[in-house]
Short mmCIF file of N, CA, C and O in Angstrom, two decimals:
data_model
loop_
_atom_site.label_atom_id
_atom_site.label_comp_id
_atom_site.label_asym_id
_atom_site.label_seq_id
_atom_site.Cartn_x
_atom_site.Cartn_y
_atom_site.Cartn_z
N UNK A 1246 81.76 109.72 134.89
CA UNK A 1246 81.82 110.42 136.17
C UNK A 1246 80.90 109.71 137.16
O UNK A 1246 79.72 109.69 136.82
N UNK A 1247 81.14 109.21 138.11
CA UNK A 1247 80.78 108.44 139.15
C UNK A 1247 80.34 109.52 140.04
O UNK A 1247 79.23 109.63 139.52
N UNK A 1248 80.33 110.26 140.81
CA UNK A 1248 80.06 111.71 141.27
C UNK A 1248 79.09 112.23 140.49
O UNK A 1248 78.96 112.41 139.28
N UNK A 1249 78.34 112.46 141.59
CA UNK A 1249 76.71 113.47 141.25
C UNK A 1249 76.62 114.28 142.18
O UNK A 1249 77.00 114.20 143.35
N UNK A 1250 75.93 115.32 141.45
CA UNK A 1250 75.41 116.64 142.65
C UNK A 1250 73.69 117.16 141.85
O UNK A 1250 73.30 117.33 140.70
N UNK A 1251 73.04 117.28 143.25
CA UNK A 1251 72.08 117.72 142.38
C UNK A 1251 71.72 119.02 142.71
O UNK A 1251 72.08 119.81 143.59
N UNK A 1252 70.68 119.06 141.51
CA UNK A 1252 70.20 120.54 141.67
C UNK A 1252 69.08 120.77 141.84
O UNK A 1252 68.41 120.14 141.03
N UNK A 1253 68.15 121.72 142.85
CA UNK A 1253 67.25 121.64 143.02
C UNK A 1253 66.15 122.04 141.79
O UNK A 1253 66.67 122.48 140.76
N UNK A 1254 64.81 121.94 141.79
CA UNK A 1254 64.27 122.29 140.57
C UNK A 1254 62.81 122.96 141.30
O UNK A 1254 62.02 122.34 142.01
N UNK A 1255 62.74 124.05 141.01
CA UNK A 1255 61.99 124.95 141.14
C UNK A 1255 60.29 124.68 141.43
O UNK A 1255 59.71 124.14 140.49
N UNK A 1256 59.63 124.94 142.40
CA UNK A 1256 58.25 124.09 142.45
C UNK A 1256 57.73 125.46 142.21
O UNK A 1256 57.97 126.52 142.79
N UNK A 1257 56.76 125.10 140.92
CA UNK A 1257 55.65 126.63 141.04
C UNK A 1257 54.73 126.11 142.26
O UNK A 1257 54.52 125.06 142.88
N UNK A 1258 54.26 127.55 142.25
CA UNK A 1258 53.11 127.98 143.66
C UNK A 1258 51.90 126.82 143.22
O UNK A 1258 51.16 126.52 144.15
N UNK A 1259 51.68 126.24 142.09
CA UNK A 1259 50.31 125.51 142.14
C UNK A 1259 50.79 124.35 142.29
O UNK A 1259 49.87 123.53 142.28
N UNK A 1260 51.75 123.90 142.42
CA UNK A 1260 51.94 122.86 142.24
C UNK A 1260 52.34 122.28 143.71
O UNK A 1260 53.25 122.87 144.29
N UNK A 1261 51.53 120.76 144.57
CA UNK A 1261 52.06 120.86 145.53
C UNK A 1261 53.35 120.15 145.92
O UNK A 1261 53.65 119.31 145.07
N UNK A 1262 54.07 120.21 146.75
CA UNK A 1262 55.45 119.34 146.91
C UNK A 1262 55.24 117.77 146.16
O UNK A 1262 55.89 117.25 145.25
N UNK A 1263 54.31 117.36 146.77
CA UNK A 1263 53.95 115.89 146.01
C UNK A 1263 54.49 115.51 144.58
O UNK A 1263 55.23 114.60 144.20
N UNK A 1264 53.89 116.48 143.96
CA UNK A 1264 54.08 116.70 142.46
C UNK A 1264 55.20 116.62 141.95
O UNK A 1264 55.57 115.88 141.04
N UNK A 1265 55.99 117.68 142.75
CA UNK A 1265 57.55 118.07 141.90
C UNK A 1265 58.43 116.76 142.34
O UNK A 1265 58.22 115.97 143.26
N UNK A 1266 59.72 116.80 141.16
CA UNK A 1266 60.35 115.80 140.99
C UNK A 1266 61.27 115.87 142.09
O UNK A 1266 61.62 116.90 142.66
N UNK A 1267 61.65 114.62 142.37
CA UNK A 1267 62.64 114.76 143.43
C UNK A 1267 63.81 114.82 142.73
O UNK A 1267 64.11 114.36 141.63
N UNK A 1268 64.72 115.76 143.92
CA UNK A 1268 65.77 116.66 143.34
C UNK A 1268 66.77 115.43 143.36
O UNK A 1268 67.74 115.66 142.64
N UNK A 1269 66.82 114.23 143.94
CA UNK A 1269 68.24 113.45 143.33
C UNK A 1269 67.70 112.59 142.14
O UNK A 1269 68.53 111.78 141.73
N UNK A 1270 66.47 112.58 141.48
CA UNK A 1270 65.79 111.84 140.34
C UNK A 1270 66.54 112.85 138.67
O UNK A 1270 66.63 112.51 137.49
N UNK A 1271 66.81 113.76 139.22
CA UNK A 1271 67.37 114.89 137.98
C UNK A 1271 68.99 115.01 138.41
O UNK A 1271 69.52 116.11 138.28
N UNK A 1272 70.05 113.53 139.08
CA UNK A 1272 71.05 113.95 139.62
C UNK A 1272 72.27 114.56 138.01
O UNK A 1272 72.56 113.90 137.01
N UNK A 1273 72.53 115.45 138.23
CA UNK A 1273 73.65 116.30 137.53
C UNK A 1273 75.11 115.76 137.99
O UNK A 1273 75.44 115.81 139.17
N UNK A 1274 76.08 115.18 136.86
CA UNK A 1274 77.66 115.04 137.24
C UNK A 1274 78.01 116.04 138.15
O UNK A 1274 77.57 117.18 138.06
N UNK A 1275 78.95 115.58 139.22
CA UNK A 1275 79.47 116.47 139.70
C UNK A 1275 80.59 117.23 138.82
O UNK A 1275 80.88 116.80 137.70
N UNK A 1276 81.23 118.42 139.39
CA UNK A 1276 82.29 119.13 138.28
C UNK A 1276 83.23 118.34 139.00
O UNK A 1276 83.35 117.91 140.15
N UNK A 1277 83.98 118.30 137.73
CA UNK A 1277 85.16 117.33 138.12
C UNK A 1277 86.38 117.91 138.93
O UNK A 1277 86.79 119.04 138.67
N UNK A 1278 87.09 116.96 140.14
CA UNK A 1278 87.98 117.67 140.71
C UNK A 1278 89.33 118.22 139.90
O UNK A 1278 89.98 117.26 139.48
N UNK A 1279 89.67 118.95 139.71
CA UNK A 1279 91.14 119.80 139.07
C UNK A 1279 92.24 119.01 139.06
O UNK A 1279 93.07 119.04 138.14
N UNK A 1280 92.32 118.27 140.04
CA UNK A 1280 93.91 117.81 140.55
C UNK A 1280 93.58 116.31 139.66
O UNK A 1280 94.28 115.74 138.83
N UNK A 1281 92.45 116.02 140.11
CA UNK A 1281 91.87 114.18 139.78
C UNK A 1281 91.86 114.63 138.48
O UNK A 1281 92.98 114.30 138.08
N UNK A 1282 91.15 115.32 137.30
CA UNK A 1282 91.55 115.60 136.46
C UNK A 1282 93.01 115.47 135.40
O UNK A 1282 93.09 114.84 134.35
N UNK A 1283 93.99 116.23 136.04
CA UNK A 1283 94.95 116.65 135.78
C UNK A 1283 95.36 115.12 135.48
O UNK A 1283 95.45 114.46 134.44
N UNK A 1284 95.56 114.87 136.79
CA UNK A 1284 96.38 113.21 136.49
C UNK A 1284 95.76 112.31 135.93
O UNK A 1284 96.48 111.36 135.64
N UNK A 1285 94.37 112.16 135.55
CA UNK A 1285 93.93 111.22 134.43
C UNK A 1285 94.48 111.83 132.92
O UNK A 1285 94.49 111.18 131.88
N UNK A 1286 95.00 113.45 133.10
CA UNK A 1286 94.62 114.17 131.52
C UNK A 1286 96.46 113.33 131.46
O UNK A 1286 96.77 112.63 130.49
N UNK A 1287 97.38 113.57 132.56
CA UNK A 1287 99.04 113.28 132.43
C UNK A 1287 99.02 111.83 132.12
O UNK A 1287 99.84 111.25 131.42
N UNK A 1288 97.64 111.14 132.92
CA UNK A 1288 98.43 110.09 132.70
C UNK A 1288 98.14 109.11 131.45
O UNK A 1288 98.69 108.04 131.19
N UNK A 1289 96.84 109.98 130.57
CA UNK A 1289 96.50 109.50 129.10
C UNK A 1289 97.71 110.07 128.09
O UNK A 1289 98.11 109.41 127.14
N UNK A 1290 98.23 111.41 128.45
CA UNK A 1290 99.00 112.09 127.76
C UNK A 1290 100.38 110.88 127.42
O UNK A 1290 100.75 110.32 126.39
N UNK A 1291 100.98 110.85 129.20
CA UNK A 1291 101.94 109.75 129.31
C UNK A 1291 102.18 108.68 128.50
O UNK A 1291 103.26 108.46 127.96
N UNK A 1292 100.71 107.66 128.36
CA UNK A 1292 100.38 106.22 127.44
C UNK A 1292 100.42 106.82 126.03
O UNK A 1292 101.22 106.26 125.28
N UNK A 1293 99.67 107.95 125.47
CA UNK A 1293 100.20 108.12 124.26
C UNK A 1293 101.36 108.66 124.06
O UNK A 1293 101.44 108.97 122.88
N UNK A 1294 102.63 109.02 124.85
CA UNK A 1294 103.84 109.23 124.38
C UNK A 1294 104.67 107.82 123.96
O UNK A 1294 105.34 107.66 122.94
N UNK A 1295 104.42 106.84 125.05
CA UNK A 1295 104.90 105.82 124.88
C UNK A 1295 105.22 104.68 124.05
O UNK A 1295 106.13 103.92 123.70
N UNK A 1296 103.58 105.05 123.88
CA UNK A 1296 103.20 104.77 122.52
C UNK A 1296 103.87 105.02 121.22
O UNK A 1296 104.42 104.19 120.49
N UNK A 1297 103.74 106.22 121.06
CA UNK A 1297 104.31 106.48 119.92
C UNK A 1297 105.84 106.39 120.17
O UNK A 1297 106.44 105.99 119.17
N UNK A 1298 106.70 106.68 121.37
CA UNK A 1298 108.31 106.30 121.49
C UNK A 1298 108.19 104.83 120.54
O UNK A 1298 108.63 104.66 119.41
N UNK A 1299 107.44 103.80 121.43
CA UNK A 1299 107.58 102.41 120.98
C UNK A 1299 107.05 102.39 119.58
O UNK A 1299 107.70 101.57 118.93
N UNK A 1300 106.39 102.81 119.06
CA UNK A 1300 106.13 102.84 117.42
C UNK A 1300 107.32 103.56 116.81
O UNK A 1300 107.38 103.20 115.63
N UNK A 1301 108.09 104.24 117.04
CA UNK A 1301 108.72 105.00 116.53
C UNK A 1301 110.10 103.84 116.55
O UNK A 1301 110.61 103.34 115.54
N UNK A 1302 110.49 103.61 117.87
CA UNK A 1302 111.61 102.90 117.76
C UNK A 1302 111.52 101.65 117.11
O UNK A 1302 112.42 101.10 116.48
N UNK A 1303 110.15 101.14 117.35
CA UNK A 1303 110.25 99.96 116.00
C UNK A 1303 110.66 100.34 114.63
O UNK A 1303 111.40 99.55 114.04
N UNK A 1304 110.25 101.55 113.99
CA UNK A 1304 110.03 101.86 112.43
C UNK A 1304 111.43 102.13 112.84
O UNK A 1304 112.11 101.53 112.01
N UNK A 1305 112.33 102.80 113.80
CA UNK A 1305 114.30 102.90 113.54
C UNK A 1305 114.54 101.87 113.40
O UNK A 1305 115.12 101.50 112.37
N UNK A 1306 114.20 101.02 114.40
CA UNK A 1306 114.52 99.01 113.85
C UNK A 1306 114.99 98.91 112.86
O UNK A 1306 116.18 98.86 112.55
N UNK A 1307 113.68 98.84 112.00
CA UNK A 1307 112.78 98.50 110.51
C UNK A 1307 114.18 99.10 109.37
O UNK A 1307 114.85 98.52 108.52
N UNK A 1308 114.16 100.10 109.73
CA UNK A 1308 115.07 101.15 108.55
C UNK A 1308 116.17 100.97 108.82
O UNK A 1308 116.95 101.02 107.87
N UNK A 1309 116.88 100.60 110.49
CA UNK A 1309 117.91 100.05 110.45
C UNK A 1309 118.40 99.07 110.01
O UNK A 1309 119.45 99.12 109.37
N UNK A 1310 117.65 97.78 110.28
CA UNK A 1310 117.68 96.64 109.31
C UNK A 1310 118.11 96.62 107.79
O UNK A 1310 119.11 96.23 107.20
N UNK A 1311 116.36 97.51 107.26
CA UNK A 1311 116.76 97.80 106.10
C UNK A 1311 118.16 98.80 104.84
O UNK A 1311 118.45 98.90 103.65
N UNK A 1312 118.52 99.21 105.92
CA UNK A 1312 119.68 100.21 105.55
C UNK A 1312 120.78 99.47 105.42
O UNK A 1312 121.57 99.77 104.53
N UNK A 1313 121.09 98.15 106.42
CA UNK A 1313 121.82 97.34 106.26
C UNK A 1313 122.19 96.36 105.44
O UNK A 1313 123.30 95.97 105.09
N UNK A 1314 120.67 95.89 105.09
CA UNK A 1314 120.85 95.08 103.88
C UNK A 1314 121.10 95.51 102.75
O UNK A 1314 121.84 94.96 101.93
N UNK A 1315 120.48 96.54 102.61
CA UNK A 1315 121.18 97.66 101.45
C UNK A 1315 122.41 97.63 100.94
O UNK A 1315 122.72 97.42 99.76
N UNK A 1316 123.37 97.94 102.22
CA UNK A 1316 124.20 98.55 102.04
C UNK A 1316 124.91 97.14 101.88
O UNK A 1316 125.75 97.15 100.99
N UNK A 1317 124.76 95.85 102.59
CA UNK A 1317 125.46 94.57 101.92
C UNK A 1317 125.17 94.23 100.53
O UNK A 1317 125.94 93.52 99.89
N UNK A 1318 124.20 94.66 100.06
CA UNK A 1318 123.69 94.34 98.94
C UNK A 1318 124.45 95.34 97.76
O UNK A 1318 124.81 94.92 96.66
N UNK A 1319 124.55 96.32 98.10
CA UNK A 1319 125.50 97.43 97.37
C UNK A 1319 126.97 96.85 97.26
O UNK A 1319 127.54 97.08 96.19
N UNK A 1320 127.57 96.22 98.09
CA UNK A 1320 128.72 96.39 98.08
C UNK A 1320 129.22 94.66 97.38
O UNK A 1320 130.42 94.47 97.19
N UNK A 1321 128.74 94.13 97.24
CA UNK A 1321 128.76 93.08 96.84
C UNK A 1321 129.08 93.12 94.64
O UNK A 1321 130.04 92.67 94.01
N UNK A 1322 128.10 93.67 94.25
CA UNK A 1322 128.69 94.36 93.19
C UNK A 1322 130.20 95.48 92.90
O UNK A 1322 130.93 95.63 91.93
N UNK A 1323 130.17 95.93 93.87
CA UNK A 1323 130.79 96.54 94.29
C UNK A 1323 132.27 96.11 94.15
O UNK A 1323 133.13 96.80 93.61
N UNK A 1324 132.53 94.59 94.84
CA UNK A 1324 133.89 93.94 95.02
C UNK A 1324 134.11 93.04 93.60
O UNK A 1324 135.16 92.98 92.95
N UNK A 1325 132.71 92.30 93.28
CA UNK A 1325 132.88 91.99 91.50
C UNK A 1325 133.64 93.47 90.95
O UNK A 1325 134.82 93.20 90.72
N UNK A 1326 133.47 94.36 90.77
CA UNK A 1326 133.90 95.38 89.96
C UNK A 1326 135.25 95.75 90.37
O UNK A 1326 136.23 95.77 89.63
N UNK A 1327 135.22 96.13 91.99
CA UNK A 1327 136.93 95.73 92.50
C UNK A 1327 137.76 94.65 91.70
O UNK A 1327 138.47 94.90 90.72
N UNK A 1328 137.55 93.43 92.27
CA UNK A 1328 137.87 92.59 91.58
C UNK A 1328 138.63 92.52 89.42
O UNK A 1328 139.48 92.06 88.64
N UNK A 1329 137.83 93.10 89.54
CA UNK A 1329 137.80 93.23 87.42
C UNK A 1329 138.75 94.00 87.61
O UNK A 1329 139.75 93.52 87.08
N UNK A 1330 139.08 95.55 88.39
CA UNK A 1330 139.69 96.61 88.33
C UNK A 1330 141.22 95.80 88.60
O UNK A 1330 142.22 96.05 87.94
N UNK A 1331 141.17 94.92 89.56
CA UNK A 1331 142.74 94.72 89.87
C UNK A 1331 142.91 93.58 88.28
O UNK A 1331 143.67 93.64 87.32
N UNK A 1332 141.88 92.69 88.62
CA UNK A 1332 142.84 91.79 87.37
C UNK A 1332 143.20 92.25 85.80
O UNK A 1332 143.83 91.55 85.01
N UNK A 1333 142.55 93.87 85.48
CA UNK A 1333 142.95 94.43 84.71
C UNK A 1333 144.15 95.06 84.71
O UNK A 1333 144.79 95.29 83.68
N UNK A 1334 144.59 95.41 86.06
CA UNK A 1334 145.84 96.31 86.34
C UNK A 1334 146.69 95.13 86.19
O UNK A 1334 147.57 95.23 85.34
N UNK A 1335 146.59 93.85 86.94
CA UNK A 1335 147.64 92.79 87.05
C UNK A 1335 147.42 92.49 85.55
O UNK A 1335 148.46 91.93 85.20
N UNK A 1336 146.72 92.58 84.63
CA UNK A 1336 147.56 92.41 83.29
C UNK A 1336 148.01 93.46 82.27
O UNK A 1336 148.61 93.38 81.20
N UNK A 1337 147.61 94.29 82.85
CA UNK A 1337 148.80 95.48 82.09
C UNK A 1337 150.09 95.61 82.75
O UNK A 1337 151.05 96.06 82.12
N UNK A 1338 150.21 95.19 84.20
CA UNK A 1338 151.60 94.89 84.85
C UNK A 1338 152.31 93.98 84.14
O UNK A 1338 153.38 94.26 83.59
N UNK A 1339 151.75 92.82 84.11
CA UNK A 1339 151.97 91.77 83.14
C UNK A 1339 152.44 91.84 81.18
O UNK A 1339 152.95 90.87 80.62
N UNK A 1340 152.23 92.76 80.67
CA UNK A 1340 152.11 93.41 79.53
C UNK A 1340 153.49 94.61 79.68
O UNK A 1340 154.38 94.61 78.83
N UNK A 1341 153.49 95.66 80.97
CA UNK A 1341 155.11 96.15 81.16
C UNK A 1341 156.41 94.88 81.41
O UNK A 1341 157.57 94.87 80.99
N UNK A 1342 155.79 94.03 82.10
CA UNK A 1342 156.85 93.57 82.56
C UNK A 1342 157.32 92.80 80.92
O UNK A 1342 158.48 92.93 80.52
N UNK A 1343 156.45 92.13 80.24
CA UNK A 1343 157.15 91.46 79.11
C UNK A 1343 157.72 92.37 78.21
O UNK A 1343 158.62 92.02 77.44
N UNK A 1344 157.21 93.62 78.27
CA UNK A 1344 157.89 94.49 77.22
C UNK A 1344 159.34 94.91 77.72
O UNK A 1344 160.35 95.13 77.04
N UNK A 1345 159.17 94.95 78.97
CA UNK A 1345 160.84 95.35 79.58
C UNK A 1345 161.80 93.88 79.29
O UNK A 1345 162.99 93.83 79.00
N UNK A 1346 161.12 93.06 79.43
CA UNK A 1346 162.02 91.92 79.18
C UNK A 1346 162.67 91.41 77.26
O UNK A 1346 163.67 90.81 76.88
N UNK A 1347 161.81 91.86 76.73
CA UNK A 1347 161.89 92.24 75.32
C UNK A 1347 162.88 93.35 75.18
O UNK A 1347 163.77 93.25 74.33
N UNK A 1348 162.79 94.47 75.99
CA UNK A 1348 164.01 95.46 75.44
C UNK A 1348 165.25 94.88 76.41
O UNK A 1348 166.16 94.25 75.86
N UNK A 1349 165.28 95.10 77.84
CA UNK A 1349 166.51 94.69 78.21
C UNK A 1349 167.13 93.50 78.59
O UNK A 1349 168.29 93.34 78.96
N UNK A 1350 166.00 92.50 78.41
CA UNK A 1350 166.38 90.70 78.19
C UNK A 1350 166.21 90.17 79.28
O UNK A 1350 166.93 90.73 80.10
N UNK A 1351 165.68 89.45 79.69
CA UNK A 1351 165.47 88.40 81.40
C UNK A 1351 166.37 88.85 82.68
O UNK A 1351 165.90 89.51 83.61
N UNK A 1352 167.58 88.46 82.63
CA UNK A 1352 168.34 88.80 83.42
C UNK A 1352 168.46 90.06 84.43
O UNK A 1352 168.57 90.11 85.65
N UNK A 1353 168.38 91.29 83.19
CA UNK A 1353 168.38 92.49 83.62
C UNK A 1353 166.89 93.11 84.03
O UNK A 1353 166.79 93.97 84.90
N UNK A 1354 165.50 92.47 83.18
CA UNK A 1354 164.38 92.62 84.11
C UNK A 1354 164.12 92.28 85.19
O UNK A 1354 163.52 93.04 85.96
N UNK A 1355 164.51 90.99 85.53
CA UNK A 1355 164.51 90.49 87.08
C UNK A 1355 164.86 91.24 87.98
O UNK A 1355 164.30 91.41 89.06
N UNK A 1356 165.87 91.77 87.56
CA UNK A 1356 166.75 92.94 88.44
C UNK A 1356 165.92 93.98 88.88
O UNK A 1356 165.61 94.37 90.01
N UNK A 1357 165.54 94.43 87.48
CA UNK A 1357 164.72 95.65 87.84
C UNK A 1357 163.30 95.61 88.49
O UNK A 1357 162.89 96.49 89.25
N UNK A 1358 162.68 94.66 88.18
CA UNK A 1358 161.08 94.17 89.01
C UNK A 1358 161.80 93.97 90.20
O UNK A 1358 161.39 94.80 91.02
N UNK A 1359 162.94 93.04 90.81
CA UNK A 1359 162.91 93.28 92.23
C UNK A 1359 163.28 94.46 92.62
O UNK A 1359 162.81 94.36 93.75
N UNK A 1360 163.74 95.52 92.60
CA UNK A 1360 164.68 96.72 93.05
C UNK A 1360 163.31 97.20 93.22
O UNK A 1360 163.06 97.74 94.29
N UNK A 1361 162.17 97.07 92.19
CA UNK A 1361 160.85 97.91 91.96
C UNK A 1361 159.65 97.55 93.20
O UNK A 1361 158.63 98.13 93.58
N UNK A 1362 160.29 96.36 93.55
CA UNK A 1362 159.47 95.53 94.54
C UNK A 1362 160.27 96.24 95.67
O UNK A 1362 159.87 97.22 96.30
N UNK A 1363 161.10 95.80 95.80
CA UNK A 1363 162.15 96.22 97.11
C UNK A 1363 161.56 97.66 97.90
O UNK A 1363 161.18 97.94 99.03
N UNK A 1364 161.71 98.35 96.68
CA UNK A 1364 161.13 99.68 96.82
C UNK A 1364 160.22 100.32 97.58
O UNK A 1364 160.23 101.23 98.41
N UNK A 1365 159.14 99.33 96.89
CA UNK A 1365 157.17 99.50 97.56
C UNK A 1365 157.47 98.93 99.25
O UNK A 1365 156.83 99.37 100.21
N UNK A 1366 158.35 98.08 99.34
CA UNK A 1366 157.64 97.25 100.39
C UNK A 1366 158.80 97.95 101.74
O UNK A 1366 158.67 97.59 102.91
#
């Protein structure tokens, strides 16, 4: 506080003016103005919001980042195991189709895998 006010200080009767302290040697802060106040209290309040916004949106960054790699990292096993799932199906497809060709003979499987194809598509 840059602002002083003083206060006077009491001279007993024996004592003569000489003596007593001078009243701006004991200067007292002034009380602080309300308004001047206020806007130093808004505008510390202000810097620590900001603050913490900008700390905060870094650590969403951070977790965003990290959530991402995650989730590439997940899925990557993920398509190995895809992967296994189809080339297991493509050989049990592989496994109907020779057995149909075993009961109703080449000719007439062809037939039927395309009609079966025809079908899907």
């Amino acid at each position: 506080h840059d602002r002083f006010y003083t206060m006077p200080l009491p001279v007993r009767a024996d004592m003569s003016a000489g003596y007593a302290p001078a009243a701006s040697s004991l200067a007292l802060p002034n009380p602080p103005d309300p308004a001047e106040d206020l806007d130093s209290r808004l505008a510390a309040a202000n810097r620590l919001q900001a603050a913490k916004v900008q700390s905060l949106m870094r650590s969403i960054d951070q977790l965003q980042k990290e959530n991402h790699k995650l989730r590439r990292r997940s899925q990557e096993p993920n398509r190995t195991g895809q992967f296994k799932q189809i080339q297991a199906e493509l050989g049990r497809q592989d496994v109907m189709i020779e057995a149909l060709r075993c009961c109703v003979g080449d000719q007439k499987a062809h037939e039927l895998v395309r009609n079966a194809i025809d079908r899907k598509s």
